PDB file of C-alpha atoms in Angstrom:
ATOM      1  CA  MET A   1     119.174 -74.426  -4.177  1.00 59.00           C
ATOM      2  CA  SER A   2     117.462 -77.348  -5.345  1.00 91.00           C
ATOM      3  CA  ILE A   3     113.617 -77.423  -5.956  1.00 97.00           C
ATOM      4  CA  GLN A   4     111.908 -77.438  -1.971  1.00 98.00           C
ATOM      5  CA  LEU A   5     108.566 -79.692  -1.003  1.00 98.00           C
ATOM      6  CA  ILE A   6     107.470 -77.278   2.258  1.00 98.00           C
ATOM      7  CA  SER A   7     103.941 -79.088   4.368  1.00 98.00           C
ATOM      8  CA  ALA A   8     102.424 -76.249   5.391  1.00 98.00           C
ATOM      9  CA  VAL A   9     100.959 -78.310   8.396  1.00 98.00           C
ATOM     10  CA  PRO A  10      97.769 -77.925   9.818  1.00 97.00           C
ATOM     11  CA  VAL A  11      97.313 -77.864  14.193  1.00 97.00           C
ATOM     12  CA  PRO A  12      95.387 -81.195  15.629  1.00 97.00           C
ATOM     13  CA  PHE A  13      92.999 -79.668  19.000  1.00 97.00           C
ATOM     14  CA  LEU A  14      90.999 -81.233  21.112  1.00 96.00           C
ATOM     15  CA  ALA A  15      86.873 -81.096  21.212  1.00 96.00           C
ATOM     16  CA  ASP A  16      86.877 -78.112  23.895  1.00 95.00           C
ATOM     17  CA  GLY A  17      89.675 -76.148  21.387  1.00 94.00           C
ATOM     18  CA  ALA A  18      92.645 -76.726  23.258  1.00 94.00           C
ATOM     19  CA  LEU A  19      95.355 -77.634  21.075  1.00 97.00           C
ATOM     20  CA  ASP A  20      96.196 -81.220  20.911  1.00 98.00           C
ATOM     21  CA  GLU A  21      99.912 -81.372  22.051  1.00 97.00           C
ATOM     22  CA  LYS A  22     100.065 -85.082  21.798  1.00 97.00           C
ATOM     23  CA  GLY A  23      98.458 -85.486  18.338  1.00 97.00           C
ATOM     24  CA  LEU A  24     101.860 -83.208  17.205  1.00 98.00           C
ATOM     25  CA  ALA A  25     104.963 -85.503  17.113  1.00 98.00           C
ATOM     26  CA  PRO A  26     102.486 -88.434  14.812  1.00 98.00           C
ATOM     27  CA  LEU A  27     101.975 -85.962  11.961  1.00 98.00           C
ATOM     28  CA  TYR A  28     105.577 -84.081  11.816  1.00 98.00           C
ATOM     29  CA  GLY A  29     106.737 -87.992  11.741  1.00 98.00           C
ATOM     30  CA  PHE A  30     104.122 -88.465   8.881  1.00 98.00           C
ATOM     31  CA  LEU A  31     105.371 -86.138   6.778  1.00 98.00           C
ATOM     32  CA  ASP A  32     109.567 -86.876   7.729  1.00 98.00           C
ATOM     33  CA  ASP A  33     108.538 -90.374   6.271  1.00 98.00           C
ATOM     34  CA  ALA A  34     107.294 -89.463   3.259  1.00 98.00           C
ATOM     35  CA  GLY A  35     110.125 -87.504   2.634  1.00 98.00           C
ATOM     36  CA  VAL A  36     109.151 -83.559   2.182  1.00 98.00           C
ATOM     37  CA  ASP A  37     111.652 -81.280   2.964  1.00 98.00           C
ATOM     38  CA  GLY A  38     110.315 -78.790   5.686  1.00 98.00           C
ATOM     39  CA  VAL A  39     107.339 -77.759   7.816  1.00 98.00           C
ATOM     40  CA  PHE A  40     105.742 -74.699   7.617  1.00 98.00           C
ATOM     41  CA  VAL A  41     103.630 -74.255  11.048  1.00 98.00           C
ATOM     42  CA  SER A  42     101.674 -72.425  12.427  1.00 98.00           C
ATOM     43  CA  GLY A  43     100.723 -70.567   9.578  1.00 97.00           C
ATOM     44  CA  THR A  44      96.685 -70.562   7.855  1.00 96.00           C
ATOM     45  CA  THR A  45      96.727 -73.888   7.388  1.00 97.00           C
ATOM     46  CA  GLY A  46      97.769 -74.206  11.373  1.00 96.00           C
ATOM     47  CA  GLU A  47      94.605 -71.992  11.962  1.00 97.00           C
ATOM     48  CA  PHE A  48      97.305 -69.621  14.179  1.00 97.00           C
ATOM     49  CA  PRO A  49      95.052 -67.098  15.178  1.00 96.00           C
ATOM     50  CA  ALA A  50      93.069 -69.883  17.096  1.00 96.00           C
ATOM     51  CA  LEU A  51      96.680 -70.321  19.037  1.00 97.00           C
ATOM     52  CA  ASP A  52      97.918 -68.462  22.065  1.00 96.00           C
ATOM     53  CA  ASP A  53     101.192 -67.515  22.226  1.00 97.00           C
ATOM     54  CA  ASP A  54     102.178 -70.092  24.440  1.00 97.00           C
ATOM     55  CA  GLU A  55     100.769 -72.764  22.419  1.00 97.00           C
ATOM     56  CA  ARG A  56     102.343 -71.577  19.326  1.00 98.00           C
ATOM     57  CA  ASP A  57     105.594 -72.558  21.587  1.00 98.00           C
ATOM     58  CA  VAL A  58     103.888 -76.175  21.490  1.00 98.00           C
ATOM     59  CA  VAL A  59     103.870 -75.847  18.290  1.00 98.00           C
ATOM     60  CA  LEU A  60     107.306 -74.891  17.391  1.00 98.00           C
ATOM     61  CA  THR A  61     109.089 -77.103  19.889  1.00 98.00           C
ATOM     62  CA  GLU A  62     107.095 -80.008  18.428  1.00 98.00           C
ATOM     63  CA  ALA A  63     108.818 -79.539  14.930  1.00 98.00           C
ATOM     64  CA  LEU A  64     111.873 -78.736  15.638  1.00 98.00           C
ATOM     65  CA  ALA A  65     112.887 -82.160  17.732  1.00 98.00           C
ATOM     66  CA  VAL A  66     110.840 -83.857  14.899  1.00 98.00           C
ATOM     67  CA  LEU A  67     112.889 -82.125  12.140  1.00 98.00           C
ATOM     68  CA  GLY A  68     115.596 -79.949  12.804  1.00 98.00           C
ATOM     69  CA  PRO A  69     115.786 -76.200  12.278  1.00 98.00           C
ATOM     70  CA  ASP A  70     116.711 -76.522   9.171  1.00 98.00           C
ATOM     71  CA  ARG A  71     113.677 -78.266   8.366  1.00 98.00           C
ATOM     72  CA  VAL A  72     111.439 -75.999   9.981  1.00 98.00           C
ATOM     73  CA  TYR A  73     109.274 -72.250   8.637  1.00 98.00           C
ATOM     74  CA  ALA A  74     108.250 -71.383  12.121  1.00 98.00           C
ATOM     75  CA  HIS A  75     105.213 -68.492  11.140  1.00 98.00           C
ATOM     76  CA  ILE A  76     105.206 -65.669  13.799  1.00 98.00           C
ATOM     77  CA  GLY A  77     103.404 -63.115  12.268  1.00 98.00           C
ATOM     78  CA  ALA A  78     100.592 -61.640  13.926  1.00 97.00           C
ATOM     79  CA  ALA A  79      98.304 -59.056  13.640  1.00 95.00           C
ATOM     80  CA  SER A  80     100.589 -56.278  14.891  1.00 95.00           C
ATOM     81  CA  ALA A  81     104.604 -55.794  15.436  1.00 96.00           C
ATOM     82  CA  ARG A  82     103.917 -55.464  18.521  1.00 96.00           C
ATOM     83  CA  GLN A  83     103.808 -59.210  18.634  1.00 97.00           C
ATOM     84  CA  ALA A  84     105.244 -60.553  15.942  1.00 98.00           C
ATOM     85  CA  GLU A  85     108.266 -59.289  17.377  1.00 98.00           C
ATOM     86  CA  ARG A  86     107.776 -61.014  20.534  1.00 98.00           C
ATOM     87  CA  LEU A  87     107.023 -64.244  19.149  1.00 98.00           C
ATOM     88  CA  ALA A  88     109.935 -63.929  16.493  1.00 98.00           C
ATOM     89  CA  ALA A  89     112.066 -63.520  19.579  1.00 98.00           C
ATOM     90  CA  ARG A  90     110.847 -66.715  21.710  1.00 98.00           C
ATOM     91  CA  ALA A  91     110.843 -68.301  18.214  1.00 98.00           C
ATOM     92  CA  VAL A  92     114.635 -68.058  17.725  1.00 98.00           C
ATOM     93  CA  ALA A  93     115.671 -69.123  21.819  1.00 98.00           C
ATOM     94  CA  LEU A  94     113.187 -71.892  20.932  1.00 98.00           C
ATOM     95  CA  GLY A  95     115.496 -73.057  18.032  1.00 98.00           C
ATOM     96  CA  ALA A  96     114.619 -72.067  15.057  1.00 98.00           C
ATOM     97  CA  THR A  97     116.820 -69.972  12.458  1.00 98.00           C
ATOM     98  CA  THR A  98     114.038 -69.781   9.704  1.00 98.00           C
ATOM     99  CA  LEU A  99     111.190 -67.473  10.400  1.00 98.00           C
ATOM    100  CA  ALA A 100     107.710 -66.190   8.103  1.00 98.00           C
ATOM    101  CA  ALA A 101     105.905 -63.803   9.227  1.00 98.00           C
ATOM    102  CA  ILE A 102     102.257 -62.643   7.241  1.00 98.00           C
ATOM    103  CA  THR A 103     101.589 -58.829   6.233  1.00 98.00           C
ATOM    104  CA  PRO A 104      99.569 -56.174   8.824  1.00 96.00           C
ATOM    105  CA  TYR A 105      96.038 -57.746   9.501  1.00 95.00           C
ATOM    106  CA  TYR A 106      92.346 -56.737  10.278  1.00 92.00           C
ATOM    107  CA  LEU A 107      95.077 -53.369  11.354  1.00 86.00           C
ATOM    108  CA  PRO A 108      95.346 -51.573   8.161  1.00 82.00           C
ATOM    109  CA  ALA A 109      99.120 -50.835   6.903  1.00 89.00           C
ATOM    110  CA  GLY A 110      99.923 -48.975   4.312  1.00 92.00           C
ATOM    111  CA  PRO A 111     103.648 -49.073   2.488  1.00 93.00           C
ATOM    112  CA  ARG A 112     105.623 -46.962   5.287  1.00 95.00           C
ATOM    113  CA  ALA A 113     104.008 -49.250   7.924  1.00 95.00           C
ATOM    114  CA  LEU A 114     104.946 -52.258   5.868  1.00 97.00           C
ATOM    115  CA  VAL A 115     108.385 -51.201   5.752  1.00 97.00           C
ATOM    116  CA  ASP A 116     108.359 -50.464   9.499  1.00 97.00           C
ATOM    117  CA  HIS A 117     106.657 -54.281  10.319  1.00 98.00           C
ATOM    118  CA  TYR A 118     109.068 -56.038   9.069  1.00 98.00           C
ATOM    119  CA  ARG A 119     112.209 -54.115  10.367  1.00 98.00           C
ATOM    120  CA  ARG A 120     110.880 -54.749  13.296  1.00 98.00           C
ATOM    121  CA  ILE A 121     110.653 -58.894  12.807  1.00 98.00           C
ATOM    122  CA  ALA A 122     113.650 -58.801  11.371  1.00 98.00           C
ATOM    123  CA  ALA A 123     115.556 -57.207  14.223  1.00 98.00           C
ATOM    124  CA  ALA A 124     113.840 -59.467  16.700  1.00 98.00           C
ATOM    125  CA  ALA A 125     114.701 -62.404  14.631  1.00 98.00           C
ATOM    126  CA  GLY A 126     118.566 -61.761  14.930  1.00 97.00           C
ATOM    127  CA  ASP A 127     120.391 -64.107  12.456  1.00 97.00           C
ATOM    128  CA  ALA A 128     117.278 -66.278  12.022  1.00 98.00           C
ATOM    129  CA  ARG A 129     115.936 -66.119   8.288  1.00 98.00           C
ATOM    130  CA  LEU A 130     112.671 -64.053   7.680  1.00 98.00           C
ATOM    131  CA  PHE A 131     110.366 -64.977   5.171  1.00 98.00           C
ATOM    132  CA  VAL A 132     107.782 -62.252   4.039  1.00 98.00           C
ATOM    133  CA  TYR A 133     103.882 -63.539   3.841  1.00 98.00           C
ATOM    134  CA  LEU A 134     101.179 -62.400   1.233  1.00 98.00           C
ATOM    135  CA  TYR A 135      97.920 -63.334   1.360  1.00 97.00           C
ATOM    136  CA  PRO A 136      95.817 -60.493   0.062  1.00 95.00           C
ATOM    137  CA  ALA A 137      92.857 -62.534   0.127  1.00 93.00           C
ATOM    138  CA  ARG A 138      92.608 -62.926   3.904  1.00 93.00           C
ATOM    139  CA  THR A 139      94.726 -59.848   5.341  1.00 94.00           C
ATOM    140  CA  THR A 140      93.430 -58.067   2.429  1.00 91.00           C
ATOM    141  CA  THR A 141      96.805 -56.543   2.889  1.00 94.00           C
ATOM    142  CA  THR A 142      98.017 -56.230  -0.571  1.00 93.00           C
ATOM    143  CA  VAL A 143     101.697 -55.637  -1.574  1.00 97.00           C
ATOM    144  CA  THR A 144     102.972 -54.752  -5.021  1.00 97.00           C
ATOM    145  CA  PRO A 145     106.420 -56.243  -7.122  1.00 98.00           C
ATOM    146  CA  GLU A 146     107.777 -53.220  -6.479  1.00 98.00           C
ATOM    147  CA  GLN A 147     107.075 -52.954  -2.682  1.00 98.00           C
ATOM    148  CA  LEU A 148     107.945 -56.668  -2.450  1.00 98.00           C
ATOM    149  CA  ALA A 149     110.881 -55.665  -3.651  1.00 98.00           C
ATOM    150  CA  GLU A 150     112.140 -53.029  -0.958  1.00 98.00           C
ATOM    151  CA  LEU A 151     111.437 -55.791   2.127  1.00 98.00           C
ATOM    152  CA  ALA A 152     113.947 -57.809  -0.028  1.00 98.00           C
ATOM    153  CA  ALA A 153     116.087 -55.152   0.607  1.00 98.00           C
ATOM    154  CA  ILE A 154     115.616 -55.269   4.470  1.00 98.00           C
ATOM    155  CA  PRO A 155     118.998 -57.199   6.442  1.00 98.00           C
ATOM    156  CA  GLY A 156     117.626 -60.609   7.257  1.00 98.00           C
ATOM    157  CA  VAL A 157     114.163 -60.785   5.098  1.00 98.00           C
ATOM    158  CA  ALA A 158     115.698 -64.042   2.658  1.00 98.00           C
ATOM    159  CA  GLY A 159     112.509 -64.448   0.779  1.00 98.00           C
ATOM    160  CA  VAL A 160     108.134 -64.855   0.718  1.00 98.00           C
ATOM    161  CA  LYS A 161     105.483 -67.017   0.378  1.00 98.00           C
ATOM    162  CA  ILE A 162     102.755 -66.221  -1.840  1.00 98.00           C
ATOM    163  CA  SER A 163      99.294 -67.714  -1.303  1.00 97.00           C
ATOM    164  CA  GLY A 164      96.294 -67.189  -3.542  1.00 94.00           C
ATOM    165  CA  GLU A 165      97.640 -65.955  -6.609  1.00 95.00           C
ATOM    166  CA  PRO A 166      97.962 -66.940 -10.354  1.00 94.00           C
ATOM    167  CA  THR A 167     101.102 -67.610 -11.543  1.00 95.00           C
ATOM    168  CA  ASP A 168     101.267 -65.048 -13.262  1.00 96.00           C
ATOM    169  CA  ARG A 169     100.931 -62.448 -10.581  1.00 96.00           C
ATOM    170  CA  VAL A 170     104.047 -65.041  -8.668  1.00 97.00           C
ATOM    171  CA  VAL A 171     105.944 -64.573 -12.242  1.00 97.00           C
ATOM    172  CA  ALA A 172     105.222 -60.592 -11.533  1.00 98.00           C
ATOM    173  CA  TYR A 173     107.247 -60.484  -8.093  1.00 98.00           C
ATOM    174  CA  LEU A 174     109.970 -63.442  -9.292  1.00 97.00           C
ATOM    175  CA  ARG A 175     110.898 -60.823 -11.563  1.00 97.00           C
ATOM    176  CA  ALA A 176     110.678 -57.333  -9.502  1.00 98.00           C
ATOM    177  CA  VAL A 177     112.923 -59.834  -6.398  1.00 98.00           C
ATOM    178  CA  PRO A 178     116.545 -59.465  -6.244  1.00 97.00           C
ATOM    179  CA  GLU A 179     118.534 -62.445  -7.757  1.00 94.00           C
ATOM    180  CA  GLY A 180     118.945 -65.505  -4.535  1.00 95.00           C
ATOM    181  CA  PHE A 181     115.426 -63.852  -3.058  1.00 98.00           C
ATOM    182  CA  ALA A 182     113.764 -67.476  -2.505  1.00 98.00           C
ATOM    183  CA  VAL A 183     110.155 -67.136  -3.364  1.00 98.00           C
ATOM    184  CA  TYR A 184     107.259 -70.165  -2.740  1.00 98.00           C
ATOM    185  CA  SER A 185     103.952 -70.049  -4.070  1.00 97.00           C
ATOM    186  CA  GLY A 186     100.953 -71.570  -2.132  1.00 96.00           C
ATOM    187  CA  ASN A 187      99.252 -72.511  -4.549  1.00 96.00           C
ATOM    188  CA  ASP A 188      99.065 -76.459  -4.273  1.00 97.00           C
ATOM    189  CA  VAL A 189      97.924 -77.085  -8.247  1.00 97.00           C
ATOM    190  CA  THR A 190     100.594 -74.761  -9.909  1.00 96.00           C
ATOM    191  CA  PHE A 191     103.557 -75.883  -7.988  1.00 97.00           C
ATOM    192  CA  ALA A 192     105.604 -76.949 -11.232  1.00 97.00           C
ATOM    193  CA  ALA A 193     104.010 -74.180 -13.797  1.00 97.00           C
ATOM    194  CA  VAL A 194     105.699 -72.000 -10.702  1.00 97.00           C
ATOM    195  CA  VAL A 195     108.999 -73.656 -10.487  1.00 97.00           C
ATOM    196  CA  ARG A 196     109.566 -73.945 -14.048  1.00 97.00           C
ATOM    197  CA  ALA A 197     108.933 -70.025 -13.885  1.00 96.00           C
ATOM    198  CA  GLY A 198     111.988 -70.031 -11.495  1.00 96.00           C
ATOM    199  CA  ALA A 199     110.472 -69.646  -8.110  1.00 97.00           C
ATOM    200  CA  ALA A 200     112.669 -72.003  -5.033  1.00 98.00           C
ATOM    201  CA  GLY A 201     108.832 -74.396  -4.617  1.00 98.00           C
ATOM    202  CA  ALA A 202     105.778 -74.709  -2.874  1.00 98.00           C
ATOM    203  CA  VAL A 203     104.922 -74.036   0.732  1.00 98.00           C
ATOM    204  CA  SER A 204     101.552 -76.826   0.106  1.00 98.00           C
ATOM    205  CA  GLY A 205      98.666 -77.313   2.280  1.00 97.00           C
ATOM    206  CA  VAL A 206      97.622 -80.385   0.685  1.00 98.00           C
ATOM    207  CA  SER A 207     100.607 -81.906   0.715  1.00 98.00           C
ATOM    208  CA  SER A 208     100.592 -82.412   4.592  1.00 98.00           C
ATOM    209  CA  ALA A 209      97.709 -85.055   4.533  1.00 97.00           C
ATOM    210  CA  PHE A 210      98.918 -86.373   0.643  1.00 98.00           C
ATOM    211  CA  PRO A 211     101.629 -86.415   0.776  1.00 98.00           C
ATOM    212  CA  ARG A 212     103.125 -88.771  -1.864  1.00 98.00           C
ATOM    213  CA  PRO A 213     102.146 -87.048  -4.991  1.00 98.00           C
ATOM    214  CA  PHE A 214     103.246 -83.806  -4.487  1.00 98.00           C
ATOM    215  CA  VAL A 215     106.894 -85.703  -3.112  1.00 98.00           C
ATOM    216  CA  GLU A 216     107.018 -87.578  -6.853  1.00 98.00           C
ATOM    217  CA  LEU A 217     106.271 -84.420  -8.373  1.00 98.00           C
ATOM    218  CA  ARG A 218     109.386 -82.645  -6.683  1.00 98.00           C
ATOM    219  CA  ASP A 219     111.489 -85.540  -7.533  1.00 98.00           C
ATOM    220  CA  ALA A 220     110.371 -85.647 -11.011  1.00 98.00           C
ATOM    221  CA  LEU A 221     111.577 -81.941 -11.492  1.00 97.00           C
ATOM    222  CA  ARG A 222     114.823 -81.979  -9.597  1.00 97.00           C
ATOM    223  CA  ARG A 223     115.435 -85.109 -12.698  1.00 97.00           C
ATOM    224  CA  GLY A 224     113.515 -82.973 -15.157  1.00 96.00           C
ATOM    225  CA  ASP A 225     111.713 -85.561 -16.072  1.00 97.00           C
ATOM    226  CA  ASP A 226     108.763 -84.349 -18.184  1.00 97.00           C
ATOM    227  CA  GLN A 227     106.163 -87.972 -17.966  1.00 98.00           C
ATOM    228  CA  ALA A 228     106.633 -88.636 -14.720  1.00 98.00           C
ATOM    229  CA  ALA A 229     106.106 -84.610 -13.857  1.00 98.00           C
ATOM    230  CA  ALA A 230     102.556 -84.789 -15.683  1.00 98.00           C
ATOM    231  CA  THR A 231     102.135 -87.768 -13.510  1.00 98.00           C
ATOM    232  CA  ALA A 232     102.581 -87.422 -10.730  1.00 98.00           C
ATOM    233  CA  GLN A 233     100.658 -83.704 -11.343  1.00 98.00           C
ATOM    234  CA  ALA A 234      97.524 -85.760 -12.403  1.00 98.00           C
ATOM    235  CA  ARG A 235      97.657 -87.237  -9.146  1.00 98.00           C
ATOM    236  CA  VAL A 236      98.341 -83.731  -7.581  1.00 98.00           C
ATOM    237  CA  GLU A 237      94.871 -82.463  -8.706  1.00 98.00           C
ATOM    238  CA  GLN A 238      93.515 -85.547  -7.838  1.00 98.00           C
ATOM    239  CA  ALA A 239      94.578 -84.766  -4.464  1.00 97.00           C
ATOM    240  CA  VAL A 240      93.336 -81.174  -4.630  1.00 97.00           C
ATOM    241  CA  ALA A 241      90.097 -82.065  -5.583  1.00 96.00           C
ATOM    242  CA  ALA A 242      89.467 -84.557  -2.863  1.00 94.00           C
TER     243      ALA A 242
END
């Protein structure tokens, strides 16, 4: 699989905190025109805890309408497996073929509960691919590389998104999982570094606002053009700083 740039998309809200449904399609269209490979919706950049289940359905439906099921990563994670199962089934019914679920948060989950959490979601997801989503800074749930390898063995679990971790930690996860298991980093600045280490690509929040330098970096990495990659990397760092 070629190097992938997936934009983690923010959600537009109205002044009263309700979802701005009319603002979704233009945002997805902007990213489609910019040339990103796909979108990650209702994640942490998408402020999913601020959305009710029906609003998450709307966010996903609009993304599918603009980009199609092959380019949409539908985050259906929740604090409880019960809610995540329900959201997974709803997402698949709407046409999603790739799902992602953050680890349990607020409600503690030990190693056995963690495996059970993803087994239940994978069962609800049916034939859809499921990505584990690790973000210990936000969830307080720590998953070791060995535990991720165990999750990777669950049927239907196809990859992982890792946020808030340095490159060496991402590499440790890469070494633990089986070949073909897709590893994505959520660290915008280290997109190139993790790809060179063997990652499938990035799920980038900043690219949803400034897609062009990230698209240029992706294209340079695909071509193996180190000089162009260095130029694009500097622009990526400028975008992240902004």
